[in-house]
Amino acid sequence: MGSYCTTTSLQILMIGTTFDSLTTSLATKLITHAENEVNKYLSKRYDVSGWTTAASTPPLVTSLAETLSEGYMSQRMSRGGKEAMARGATLIKQATENQKALQGYESDLLDSSGSVVSDFSNTADQGDYLQYDITVTGSGEPTNIQTT
């Protein structure tokens, strides 16, 4: 089952949908797809490896995974219905726009206490690539390379 959302949380959002064994299996699979999509966007800015339980997962990450899962469910269960397809597309678009805003530093991710979640831009160890002072000559050749 998912780390960010569950079939139980999805059932609450999908009023009127009966979660029999096949629907629950589909929901489980689509939750995995949604969580993978969230990780794809947010892992470029955040260390997502610590988000393994509901307590360690920022609330917005849970919301993004639930919204994507609900959108995927609407599309898969639509059987060609235009309303369900449009609802699914709208939900997916909302979640994707939020993920892109987080990834692009247009918004911040908050933990459950309301504090900004630390990202790669403000970590102490930035790696070797930030520890060199390089001067480039007019020919484009680097000269005067010094470690700082």
mmCIF file of N, CA and C in Angstrom:
data_model
loop_
_atom_site.group_PDB
_atom_site.id
_atom_site.type_symbol
_atom_site.label_atom_id
_atom_site.label_comp_id
_atom_site.label_asym_id
_atom_site.label_seq_id
_atom_site.Cartn_x
_atom_site.Cartn_y
_atom_site.Cartn_z
ATOM 1 N N MET A 1 0.845 -1.183 0.000
ATOM 2 C CA MET A 1 0.000 0.000 0.000
ATOM 3 C C MET A 1 0.879 1.230 0.000
ATOM 4 N N GLY A 2 0.304 2.347 -0.324
ATOM 5 C CA GLY A 2 1.049 3.584 -0.474
ATOM 6 C C GLY A 2 1.564 4.167 0.826
ATOM 7 N N SER A 3 2.591 4.944 0.690
ATOM 8 C CA SER A 3 3.157 5.657 1.838
ATOM 9 C C SER A 3 2.479 7.007 2.027
ATOM 10 N N TYR A 4 1.983 7.587 0.932
ATOM 11 C CA TYR A 4 1.417 8.933 0.995
ATOM 12 C C TYR A 4 -0.098 8.933 1.124
ATOM 13 N N CYS A 5 -0.743 7.955 0.543
ATOM 14 C CA CYS A 5 -2.196 7.849 0.701
ATOM 15 C C CYS A 5 -2.592 6.378 0.653
ATOM 16 N N THR A 6 -3.813 6.102 1.011
ATOM 17 C CA THR A 6 -4.296 4.729 1.094
ATOM 18 C C THR A 6 -5.633 4.605 0.370
ATOM 19 N N THR A 7 -6.058 3.375 0.170
ATOM 20 C CA THR A 7 -7.379 3.171 -0.436
ATOM 21 C C THR A 7 -8.471 3.713 0.485
ATOM 22 N N THR A 8 -8.233 3.690 1.776
ATOM 23 C CA THR A 8 -9.219 4.232 2.728
ATOM 24 C C THR A 8 -9.385 5.732 2.534
ATOM 25 N N SER A 9 -8.261 6.460 2.391
ATOM 26 C CA SER A 9 -8.365 7.904 2.186
ATOM 27 C C SER A 9 -8.989 8.202 0.826
ATOM 28 N N LEU A 10 -8.737 7.362 -0.157
ATOM 29 C CA LEU A 10 -9.327 7.551 -1.476
ATOM 30 C C LEU A 10 -10.835 7.295 -1.454
ATOM 31 N N GLN A 11 -11.270 6.324 -0.664
ATOM 32 C CA GLN A 11 -12.701 6.045 -0.532
ATOM 33 C C GLN A 11 -13.453 7.261 0.003
ATOM 34 N N ILE A 12 -12.843 7.984 0.920
ATOM 35 C CA ILE A 12 -13.484 9.173 1.493
ATOM 36 C C ILE A 12 -13.684 10.233 0.416
ATOM 37 N N LEU A 13 -12.712 10.359 -0.482
ATOM 38 C CA LEU A 13 -12.796 11.364 -1.538
ATOM 39 C C LEU A 13 -13.743 10.968 -2.664
ATOM 40 N N MET A 14 -13.900 9.679 -2.895
ATOM 41 C CA MET A 14 -14.689 9.202 -4.025
ATOM 42 C C MET A 14 -16.077 8.755 -3.551
ATOM 43 N N ILE A 15 -16.837 9.721 -3.118
ATOM 44 C CA ILE A 15 -18.184 9.469 -2.592
ATOM 45 C C ILE A 15 -19.025 8.756 -3.647
ATOM 46 N N GLY A 16 -19.716 7.729 -3.237
ATOM 47 C CA GLY A 16 -20.595 6.994 -4.138
ATOM 48 C C GLY A 16 -19.919 5.861 -4.889
ATOM 49 N N THR A 17 -18.615 5.714 -4.724
ATOM 50 C CA THR A 17 -17.899 4.621 -5.381
ATOM 51 C C THR A 17 -17.775 3.460 -4.405
ATOM 52 N N THR A 18 -18.212 2.293 -4.834
ATOM 53 C CA THR A 18 -18.098 1.097 -4.014
ATOM 54 C C THR A 18 -16.728 0.473 -4.253
ATOM 55 N N PHE A 19 -15.989 0.308 -3.191
ATOM 56 C CA PHE A 19 -14.654 -0.273 -3.291
ATOM 57 C C PHE A 19 -14.725 -1.781 -3.041
ATOM 58 N N ASP A 20 -15.125 -2.521 -4.070
ATOM 59 C CA ASP A 20 -15.070 -3.978 -3.990
ATOM 60 C C ASP A 20 -13.622 -4.412 -4.204
ATOM 61 N N SER A 21 -13.368 -5.699 -4.293
ATOM 62 C CA SER A 21 -11.980 -6.159 -4.379
ATOM 63 C C SER A 21 -11.288 -5.683 -5.658
ATOM 64 N N LEU A 22 -11.994 -5.653 -6.795
ATOM 65 C CA LEU A 22 -11.377 -5.192 -8.038
ATOM 66 C C LEU A 22 -11.096 -3.693 -8.005
ATOM 67 N N THR A 23 -12.032 -2.912 -7.489
ATOM 68 C CA THR A 23 -11.841 -1.464 -7.393
ATOM 69 C C THR A 23 -10.707 -1.140 -6.429
ATOM 70 N N THR A 24 -10.631 -1.874 -5.329
ATOM 71 C CA THR A 24 -9.561 -1.666 -4.358
ATOM 72 C C THR A 24 -8.207 -2.024 -4.973
ATOM 73 N N SER A 25 -8.161 -3.089 -5.760
ATOM 74 C CA SER A 25 -6.915 -3.462 -6.440
ATOM 75 C C SER A 25 -6.487 -2.383 -7.435
ATOM 76 N N LEU A 26 -7.440 -1.859 -8.181
ATOM 77 C CA LEU A 26 -7.147 -0.781 -9.121
ATOM 78 C C LEU A 26 -6.660 0.453 -8.367
ATOM 79 N N ALA A 27 -7.332 0.796 -7.282
ATOM 80 C CA ALA A 27 -6.942 1.962 -6.482
ATOM 81 C C ALA A 27 -5.529 1.794 -5.936
ATOM 82 N N THR A 28 -5.202 0.624 -5.451
ATOM 83 C CA THR A 28 -3.853 0.361 -4.927
ATOM 84 C C THR A 28 -2.804 0.587 -6.006
ATOM 85 N N LYS A 29 -3.068 0.079 -7.192
ATOM 86 C CA LYS A 29 -2.135 0.247 -8.313
ATOM 87 C C LYS A 29 -1.996 1.721 -8.691
ATOM 88 N N LEU A 30 -3.096 2.436 -8.737
ATOM 89 C CA LEU A 30 -3.058 3.842 -9.148
ATOM 90 C C LEU A 30 -2.470 4.741 -8.061
ATOM 91 N N ILE A 31 -2.593 4.346 -6.818
ATOM 92 C CA ILE A 31 -1.908 5.063 -5.730
ATOM 93 C C ILE A 31 -0.400 4.957 -5.934
ATOM 94 N N THR A 32 0.058 3.769 -6.297
ATOM 95 C CA THR A 32 1.486 3.581 -6.583
ATOM 96 C C THR A 32 1.914 4.480 -7.737
ATOM 97 N N HIS A 33 1.113 4.536 -8.796
ATOM 98 C CA HIS A 33 1.416 5.407 -9.930
ATOM 99 C C HIS A 33 1.483 6.867 -9.477
ATOM 100 N N ALA A 34 0.523 7.285 -8.669
ATOM 101 C CA ALA A 34 0.476 8.671 -8.199
ATOM 102 C C ALA A 34 1.684 9.000 -7.328
ATOM 103 N N GLU A 35 2.032 8.108 -6.432
ATOM 104 C CA GLU A 35 3.184 8.347 -5.557
ATOM 105 C C GLU A 35 4.481 8.403 -6.362
ATOM 106 N N ASN A 36 4.586 7.575 -7.382
ATOM 107 C CA ASN A 36 5.754 7.633 -8.252
ATOM 108 C C ASN A 36 5.829 8.980 -8.969
ATOM 109 N N GLU A 37 4.706 9.478 -9.387
ATOM 110 C CA GLU A 37 4.655 10.778 -10.070
ATOM 111 C C GLU A 37 5.033 11.911 -9.119
ATOM 112 N N VAL A 38 4.534 11.866 -7.903
ATOM 113 C CA VAL A 38 4.896 12.874 -6.897
ATOM 114 C C VAL A 38 6.398 12.818 -6.649
ATOM 115 N N ASN A 39 6.934 11.633 -6.477
ATOM 116 C CA ASN A 39 8.379 11.486 -6.247
ATOM 117 C C ASN A 39 9.191 12.013 -7.422
ATOM 118 N N LYS A 40 8.702 11.776 -8.637
ATOM 119 C CA LYS A 40 9.415 12.229 -9.834
ATOM 120 C C LYS A 40 9.618 13.745 -9.799
ATOM 121 N N TYR A 41 8.597 14.479 -9.431
ATOM 122 C CA TYR A 41 8.698 15.937 -9.377
ATOM 123 C C TYR A 41 9.478 16.416 -8.150
ATOM 124 N N LEU A 42 9.101 15.916 -6.992
ATOM 125 C CA LEU A 42 9.634 16.480 -5.757
ATOM 126 C C LEU A 42 11.048 16.011 -5.425
ATOM 127 N N SER A 43 11.474 14.887 -5.975
ATOM 128 C CA SER A 43 12.819 14.392 -5.668
ATOM 129 C C SER A 43 13.909 15.275 -6.271
ATOM 130 N N LYS A 44 13.558 16.143 -7.180
ATOM 131 C CA LYS A 44 14.535 17.076 -7.740
ATOM 132 C C LYS A 44 14.856 18.197 -6.752
ATOM 133 N N ARG A 45 13.980 18.384 -5.763
ATOM 134 C CA ARG A 45 14.180 19.448 -4.777
ATOM 135 C C ARG A 45 14.304 18.929 -3.349
ATOM 136 N N TYR A 46 13.641 17.823 -3.043
ATOM 137 C CA TYR A 46 13.575 17.312 -1.682
ATOM 138 C C TYR A 46 14.108 15.880 -1.600
ATOM 139 N N ASP A 47 14.569 15.518 -0.418
ATOM 140 C CA ASP A 47 14.946 14.135 -0.157
ATOM 141 C C ASP A 47 13.668 13.399 0.234
ATOM 142 N N VAL A 48 13.082 12.681 -0.699
ATOM 143 C CA VAL A 48 11.801 12.011 -0.473
ATOM 144 C C VAL A 48 11.960 10.667 0.236
ATOM 145 N N SER A 49 13.192 10.204 0.424
ATOM 146 C CA SER A 49 13.413 8.872 1.000
ATOM 147 C C SER A 49 12.915 8.758 2.436
ATOM 148 N N GLY A 50 12.795 9.850 3.159
ATOM 149 C CA GLY A 50 12.332 9.805 4.541
ATOM 150 C C GLY A 50 10.827 9.818 4.696
ATOM 151 N N TRP A 51 10.112 9.987 3.597
ATOM 152 C CA TRP A 51 8.652 10.062 3.656
ATOM 153 C C TRP A 51 8.064 8.663 3.511
ATOM 154 N N THR A 52 8.202 7.870 4.568
ATOM 155 C CA THR A 52 7.779 6.469 4.498
ATOM 156 C C THR A 52 6.541 6.171 5.320
ATOM 157 N N THR A 53 6.134 7.094 6.169
ATOM 158 C CA THR A 53 4.938 6.896 6.981
ATOM 159 C C THR A 53 4.077 8.152 6.913
ATOM 160 N N ALA A 54 2.847 8.036 7.325
ATOM 161 C CA ALA A 54 1.964 9.200 7.338
ATOM 162 C C ALA A 54 2.520 10.306 8.227
ATOM 163 N N ALA A 55 3.161 9.933 9.326
ATOM 164 C CA ALA A 55 3.706 10.926 10.256
ATOM 165 C C ALA A 55 4.891 11.682 9.662
ATOM 166 N N SER A 56 5.672 11.034 8.805
ATOM 167 C CA SER A 56 6.860 11.681 8.243
ATOM 168 C C SER A 56 6.590 12.384 6.911
ATOM 169 N N THR A 57 5.424 12.165 6.343
ATOM 170 C CA THR A 57 5.092 12.737 5.039
ATOM 171 C C THR A 57 4.450 14.109 5.205
ATOM 172 N N PRO A 58 4.981 15.139 4.537
ATOM 173 C CA PRO A 58 4.350 16.464 4.605
ATOM 174 C C PRO A 58 2.894 16.385 4.123
ATOM 175 N N PRO A 59 1.989 17.102 4.776
ATOM 176 C CA PRO A 59 0.566 17.016 4.421
ATOM 177 C C PRO A 59 0.262 17.290 2.943
ATOM 178 N N LEU A 60 0.954 18.247 2.336
ATOM 179 C CA LEU A 60 0.693 18.545 0.927
ATOM 180 C C LEU A 60 1.071 17.375 0.027
ATOM 181 N N VAL A 61 2.089 16.618 0.398
ATOM 182 C CA VAL A 61 2.471 15.445 -0.387
ATOM 183 C C VAL A 61 1.338 14.425 -0.368
ATOM 184 N N THR A 62 0.735 14.253 0.795
ATOM 185 C CA THR A 62 -0.425 13.361 0.903
ATOM 186 C C THR A 62 -1.556 13.859 0.009
ATOM 187 N N SER A 63 -1.837 15.158 0.071
ATOM 188 C CA SER A 63 -2.906 15.737 -0.754
ATOM 189 C C SER A 63 -2.629 15.570 -2.243
ATOM 190 N N LEU A 64 -1.383 15.782 -2.651
ATOM 191 C CA LEU A 64 -1.025 15.620 -4.062
ATOM 192 C C LEU A 64 -1.240 14.180 -4.522
ATOM 193 N N ALA A 65 -0.800 13.233 -3.711
ATOM 194 C CA ALA A 65 -0.964 11.821 -4.070
ATOM 195 C C ALA A 65 -2.438 11.428 -4.107
ATOM 196 N N GLU A 66 -3.215 11.932 -3.157
ATOM 197 C CA GLU A 66 -4.653 11.634 -3.149
ATOM 198 C C GLU A 66 -5.343 12.235 -4.369
ATOM 199 N N THR A 67 -5.009 13.475 -4.698
ATOM 200 C CA THR A 67 -5.641 14.140 -5.842
ATOM 201 C C THR A 67 -5.290 13.437 -7.142
ATOM 202 N N LEU A 68 -4.007 13.091 -7.310
ATOM 203 C CA LEU A 68 -3.614 12.341 -8.506
ATOM 204 C C LEU A 68 -4.307 10.987 -8.569
ATOM 205 N N SER A 69 -4.336 10.282 -7.453
ATOM 206 C CA SER A 69 -4.985 8.968 -7.410
ATOM 207 C C SER A 69 -6.458 9.067 -7.774
ATOM 208 N N GLU A 70 -7.119 10.072 -7.223
ATOM 209 C CA GLU A 70 -8.541 10.263 -7.532
ATOM 210 C C GLU A 70 -8.733 10.580 -9.016
ATOM 211 N N GLY A 71 -7.844 11.403 -9.569
ATOM 212 C CA GLY A 71 -7.925 11.715 -10.995
ATOM 213 C C GLY A 71 -7.708 10.484 -11.857
ATOM 214 N N TYR A 72 -6.710 9.693 -11.498
ATOM 215 C CA TYR A 72 -6.461 8.457 -12.242
ATOM 216 C C TYR A 72 -7.651 7.506 -12.139
ATOM 217 N N MET A 73 -8.231 7.405 -10.944
ATOM 218 C CA MET A 73 -9.399 6.528 -10.748
ATOM 219 C C MET A 73 -10.576 7.013 -11.597
ATOM 220 N N SER A 74 -10.813 8.310 -11.615
ATOM 221 C CA SER A 74 -11.923 8.848 -12.413
ATOM 222 C C SER A 74 -11.752 8.494 -13.877
ATOM 223 N N GLN A 75 -10.540 8.632 -14.371
ATOM 224 C CA GLN A 75 -10.305 8.316 -15.778
ATOM 225 C C GLN A 75 -10.434 6.827 -16.058
ATOM 226 N N ARG A 76 -9.875 5.990 -15.205
ATOM 227 C CA ARG A 76 -9.903 4.537 -15.450
ATOM 228 C C ARG A 76 -11.304 3.951 -15.292
ATOM 229 N N MET A 77 -12.103 4.551 -14.419
ATOM 230 C CA MET A 77 -13.436 4.004 -14.162
ATOM 231 C C MET A 77 -14.522 4.684 -14.999
ATOM 232 N N SER A 78 -14.144 5.601 -15.862
ATOM 233 C CA SER A 78 -15.130 6.398 -16.597
ATOM 234 C C SER A 78 -15.896 5.606 -17.642
ATOM 235 N N ARG A 79 -15.283 4.588 -18.184
ATOM 236 C CA ARG A 79 -15.886 3.799 -19.266
ATOM 237 C C ARG A 79 -16.287 4.703 -20.435
ATOM 238 N N GLY A 80 -15.460 5.730 -20.655
ATOM 239 C CA GLY A 80 -15.697 6.618 -21.787
ATOM 240 C C GLY A 80 -16.574 7.821 -21.489
ATOM 241 N N GLY A 81 -17.065 7.928 -20.268
ATOM 242 C CA GLY A 81 -17.918 9.056 -19.914
ATOM 243 C C GLY A 81 -17.144 10.368 -19.905
ATOM 244 N N LYS A 82 -17.674 11.372 -20.602
ATOM 245 C CA LYS A 82 -16.959 12.648 -20.739
ATOM 246 C C LYS A 82 -16.796 13.370 -19.405
ATOM 247 N N GLU A 83 -17.815 13.323 -18.550
ATOM 248 C CA GLU A 83 -17.733 14.012 -17.252
ATOM 249 C C GLU A 83 -16.631 13.433 -16.379
ATOM 250 N N ALA A 84 -16.579 12.119 -16.287
ATOM 251 C CA ALA A 84 -15.567 11.465 -15.452
ATOM 252 C C ALA A 84 -14.171 11.699 -16.014
ATOM 253 N N MET A 85 -14.033 11.669 -17.327
ATOM 254 C CA MET A 85 -12.735 11.933 -17.945
ATOM 255 C C MET A 85 -12.293 13.371 -17.666
ATOM 256 N N ALA A 86 -13.225 14.312 -17.783
ATOM 257 C CA ALA A 86 -12.909 15.723 -17.535
ATOM 258 C C ALA A 86 -12.572 15.945 -16.062
ATOM 259 N N ARG A 87 -13.312 15.303 -15.169
ATOM 260 C CA ARG A 87 -13.031 15.419 -13.732
ATOM 261 C C ARG A 87 -11.629 14.888 -13.433
ATOM 262 N N GLY A 88 -11.310 13.738 -14.012
ATOM 263 C CA GLY A 88 -9.990 13.162 -13.816
ATOM 264 C C GLY A 88 -8.892 14.067 -14.342
ATOM 265 N N ALA A 89 -9.096 14.618 -15.521
ATOM 266 C CA ALA A 89 -8.091 15.511 -16.120
ATOM 267 C C ALA A 89 -7.904 16.767 -15.272
ATOM 268 N N THR A 90 -8.988 17.292 -14.733
ATOM 269 C CA THR A 90 -8.904 18.485 -13.888
ATOM 270 C C THR A 90 -8.123 18.198 -12.618
ATOM 271 N N LEU A 91 -8.397 17.075 -11.977
ATOM 272 C CA LEU A 91 -7.681 16.702 -10.756
ATOM 273 C C LEU A 91 -6.191 16.482 -11.029
ATOM 274 N N ILE A 92 -5.885 15.804 -12.104
ATOM 275 C CA ILE A 92 -4.492 15.545 -12.452
ATOM 276 C C ILE A 92 -3.775 16.862 -12.752
ATOM 277 N N LYS A 93 -4.446 17.752 -13.465
ATOM 278 C CA LYS A 93 -3.847 19.050 -13.795
ATOM 279 C C LYS A 93 -3.566 19.858 -12.529
ATOM 280 N N GLN A 94 -4.518 19.883 -11.595
ATOM 281 C CA GLN A 94 -4.324 20.619 -10.343
ATOM 282 C C GLN A 94 -3.093 20.109 -9.596
ATOM 283 N N ALA A 95 -2.998 18.806 -9.448
ATOM 284 C CA ALA A 95 -1.868 18.216 -8.716
ATOM 285 C C ALA A 95 -0.557 18.476 -9.443
ATOM 286 N N THR A 96 -0.563 18.337 -10.754
ATOM 287 C CA THR A 96 0.660 18.534 -11.527
ATOM 288 C C THR A 96 1.137 19.983 -11.448
ATOM 289 N N GLU A 97 0.214 20.929 -11.515
ATOM 290 C CA GLU A 97 0.595 22.344 -11.390
ATOM 291 C C GLU A 97 1.209 22.629 -10.026
ATOM 292 N N ASN A 98 0.648 22.051 -8.978
ATOM 293 C CA ASN A 98 1.212 22.224 -7.634
ATOM 294 C C ASN A 98 2.603 21.604 -7.530
ATOM 295 N N GLN A 99 2.780 20.435 -8.119
ATOM 296 C CA GLN A 99 4.099 19.781 -8.097
ATOM 297 C C GLN A 99 5.136 20.610 -8.841
ATOM 298 N N LYS A 100 4.738 21.149 -9.977
ATOM 299 C CA LYS A 100 5.658 21.982 -10.757
ATOM 300 C C LYS A 100 6.023 23.256 -9.994
ATOM 301 N N ALA A 101 5.055 23.835 -9.273
ATOM 302 C CA ALA A 101 5.320 25.034 -8.475
ATOM 303 C C ALA A 101 6.311 24.730 -7.353
ATOM 304 N N LEU A 102 6.172 23.575 -6.730
ATOM 305 C CA LEU A 102 7.118 23.174 -5.689
ATOM 306 C C LEU A 102 8.496 22.916 -6.286
ATOM 307 N N GLN A 103 8.533 22.185 -7.364
ATOM 308 C CA GLN A 103 9.799 21.849 -8.007
ATOM 309 C C GLN A 103 10.513 23.107 -8.494
ATOM 310 N N GLY A 104 9.757 24.089 -8.979
ATOM 311 C CA GLY A 104 10.335 25.308 -9.532
ATOM 312 C C GLY A 104 10.542 26.422 -8.525
ATOM 313 N N TYR A 105 10.446 26.130 -7.243
ATOM 314 C CA TYR A 105 10.668 27.099 -6.162
ATOM 315 C C TYR A 105 9.655 28.252 -6.173
ATOM 316 N N GLU A 106 8.476 28.016 -6.727
ATOM 317 C CA GLU A 106 7.419 29.019 -6.699
ATOM 318 C C GLU A 106 6.615 28.926 -5.415
ATOM 319 N N SER A 107 6.706 27.801 -4.735
ATOM 320 C CA SER A 107 6.048 27.605 -3.447
ATOM 321 C C SER A 107 6.915 26.684 -2.600
ATOM 322 N N ASP A 108 6.610 26.624 -1.318
ATOM 323 C CA ASP A 108 7.382 25.795 -0.396
ATOM 324 C C ASP A 108 6.513 24.686 0.164
ATOM 325 N N LEU A 109 7.166 23.637 0.572
ATOM 326 C CA LEU A 109 6.513 22.502 1.202
ATOM 327 C C LEU A 109 6.624 22.668 2.710
ATOM 328 N N LEU A 110 5.516 22.505 3.412
ATOM 329 C CA LEU A 110 5.495 22.651 4.864
ATOM 330 C C LEU A 110 5.286 21.298 5.524
ATOM 331 N N ASP A 111 5.907 21.119 6.700
ATOM 332 C CA ASP A 111 5.662 19.892 7.448
ATOM 333 C C ASP A 111 4.381 20.054 8.263
ATOM 334 N N SER A 112 4.030 19.050 9.048
ATOM 335 C CA SER A 112 2.763 19.077 9.783
ATOM 336 C C SER A 112 2.714 20.150 10.863
ATOM 337 N N SER A 113 3.879 20.691 11.256
ATOM 338 C CA SER A 113 3.890 21.770 12.249
ATOM 339 C C SER A 113 3.851 23.150 11.598
ATOM 340 N N GLY A 114 3.899 23.191 10.259
ATOM 341 C CA GLY A 114 3.869 24.456 9.543
ATOM 342 C C GLY A 114 5.237 25.014 9.201
ATOM 343 N N SER A 115 6.294 24.266 9.503
ATOM 344 C CA SER A 115 7.648 24.703 9.181
ATOM 345 C C SER A 115 8.005 24.299 7.756
ATOM 346 N N VAL A 116 8.820 25.123 7.103
ATOM 347 C CA VAL A 116 9.255 24.826 5.740
ATOM 348 C C VAL A 116 10.159 23.597 5.757
ATOM 349 N N VAL A 117 9.876 22.655 4.865
ATOM 350 C CA VAL A 117 10.682 21.447 4.742
ATOM 351 C C VAL A 117 11.993 21.824 4.054
ATOM 352 N N SER A 118 13.096 21.377 4.628
ATOM 353 C CA SER A 118 14.416 21.655 4.078
ATOM 354 C C SER A 118 14.555 20.995 2.713
ATOM 355 N N ASP A 119 15.139 21.735 1.777
ATOM 356 C CA ASP A 119 15.369 21.170 0.459
ATOM 357 C C ASP A 119 16.856 21.185 0.135
ATOM 358 N N PHE A 120 17.193 20.747 -1.051
ATOM 359 C CA PHE A 120 18.596 20.641 -1.436
ATOM 360 C C PHE A 120 19.295 21.991 -1.516
ATOM 361 N N SER A 121 18.552 23.083 -1.673
ATOM 362 C CA SER A 121 19.181 24.395 -1.825
ATOM 363 C C SER A 121 19.733 24.939 -0.520
ATOM 364 N N ASN A 122 19.277 24.421 0.599
ATOM 365 C CA ASN A 122 19.769 24.949 1.876
ATOM 366 C C ASN A 122 20.335 23.854 2.779
ATOM 367 N N THR A 123 21.006 22.900 2.157
ATOM 368 C CA THR A 123 21.679 21.868 2.946
ATOM 369 C C THR A 123 23.137 22.255 3.141
ATOM 370 N N ALA A 124 23.765 21.746 4.152
ATOM 371 C CA ALA A 124 25.142 22.112 4.486
ATOM 372 C C ALA A 124 26.138 21.573 3.468
ATOM 373 N N ASP A 125 25.958 20.347 3.010
ATOM 374 C CA ASP A 125 26.910 19.734 2.089
ATOM 375 C C ASP A 125 26.398 19.877 0.662
ATOM 376 N N GLN A 126 26.927 20.820 -0.057
ATOM 377 C CA GLN A 126 26.490 21.073 -1.426
ATOM 378 C C GLN A 126 27.305 20.282 -2.454
ATOM 379 N N GLY A 127 28.309 19.562 -2.002
ATOM 380 C CA GLY A 127 29.118 18.776 -2.927
ATOM 381 C C GLY A 127 30.316 19.560 -3.431
ATOM 382 N N ASP A 128 31.235 18.852 -4.081
ATOM 383 C CA ASP A 128 32.472 19.450 -4.561
ATOM 384 C C ASP A 128 32.262 20.529 -5.614
ATOM 385 N N TYR A 129 31.205 20.436 -6.394
ATOM 386 C CA TYR A 129 31.034 21.383 -7.484
ATOM 387 C C TYR A 129 30.863 22.823 -7.013
ATOM 388 N N LEU A 130 30.569 23.054 -5.767
ATOM 389 C CA LEU A 130 30.451 24.415 -5.244
ATOM 390 C C LEU A 130 31.717 24.865 -4.524
ATOM 391 N N GLN A 131 32.717 24.046 -4.492
ATOM 392 C CA GLN A 131 33.900 24.360 -3.714
ATOM 393 C C GLN A 131 35.076 24.807 -4.578
ATOM 394 N N TYR A 132 34.842 25.193 -5.819
ATOM 395 C CA TYR A 132 35.915 25.622 -6.702
ATOM 396 C C TYR A 132 35.627 27.019 -7.237
ATOM 397 N N ASP A 133 36.673 27.812 -7.340
ATOM 398 C CA ASP A 133 36.599 29.139 -7.921
ATOM 399 C C ASP A 133 37.332 29.062 -9.253
ATOM 400 N N ILE A 134 36.596 29.204 -10.361
ATOM 401 C CA ILE A 134 37.179 29.012 -11.679
ATOM 402 C C ILE A 134 37.109 30.324 -12.458
ATOM 403 N N THR A 135 38.235 30.716 -13.050
ATOM 404 C CA THR A 135 38.278 31.870 -13.925
ATOM 405 C C THR A 135 38.362 31.360 -15.353
ATOM 406 N N VAL A 136 37.518 31.894 -16.246
ATOM 407 C CA VAL A 136 37.516 31.475 -17.640
ATOM 408 C C VAL A 136 38.074 32.621 -18.469
ATOM 409 N N THR A 137 39.038 32.322 -19.351
ATOM 410 C CA THR A 137 39.636 33.338 -20.215
ATOM 411 C C THR A 137 38.738 33.605 -21.407
ATOM 412 N N GLY A 138 39.089 34.584 -22.197
ATOM 413 C CA GLY A 138 38.313 34.922 -23.388
ATOM 414 C C GLY A 138 38.220 33.785 -24.377
ATOM 415 N N SER A 139 39.188 32.873 -24.370
ATOM 416 C CA SER A 139 39.161 31.729 -25.290
ATOM 417 C C SER A 139 38.233 30.624 -24.809
ATOM 418 N N GLY A 140 37.697 30.786 -23.621
ATOM 419 C CA GLY A 140 36.803 29.769 -23.069
ATOM 420 C C GLY A 140 37.513 28.715 -22.268
ATOM 421 N N GLU A 141 38.830 28.798 -22.178
ATOM 422 C CA GLU A 141 39.617 27.827 -21.431
ATOM 423 C C GLU A 141 39.664 28.224 -19.954
ATOM 424 N N PRO A 142 39.366 27.293 -19.046
ATOM 425 C CA PRO A 142 39.436 27.630 -17.622
ATOM 426 C C PRO A 142 40.885 27.800 -17.178
ATOM 427 N N THR A 143 41.144 28.843 -16.397
ATOM 428 C CA THR A 143 42.450 29.085 -15.823
ATOM 429 C C THR A 143 42.267 29.432 -14.361
ATOM 430 N N ASN A 144 43.316 29.413 -13.634
ATOM 431 C CA ASN A 144 43.281 29.849 -12.235
ATOM 432 C C ASN A 144 42.233 29.095 -11.427
ATOM 433 N N ILE A 145 42.231 27.792 -11.515
ATOM 434 C CA ILE A 145 41.271 26.987 -10.761
ATOM 435 C C ILE A 145 41.812 26.829 -9.330
ATOM 436 N N GLN A 146 41.025 27.287 -8.372
ATOM 437 C CA GLN A 146 41.424 27.212 -6.964
ATOM 438 C C GLN A 146 40.275 26.648 -6.152
ATOM 439 N N THR A 147 40.620 25.823 -5.182
ATOM 440 C CA THR A 147 39.598 25.339 -4.266
ATOM 441 C C THR A 147 39.379 26.396 -3.214
ATOM 442 N N THR A 148 38.155 26.480 -2.747
ATOM 443 C CA THR A 148 37.816 27.480 -1.714
ATOM 444 C C THR A 148 37.475 26.818 -0.424
#
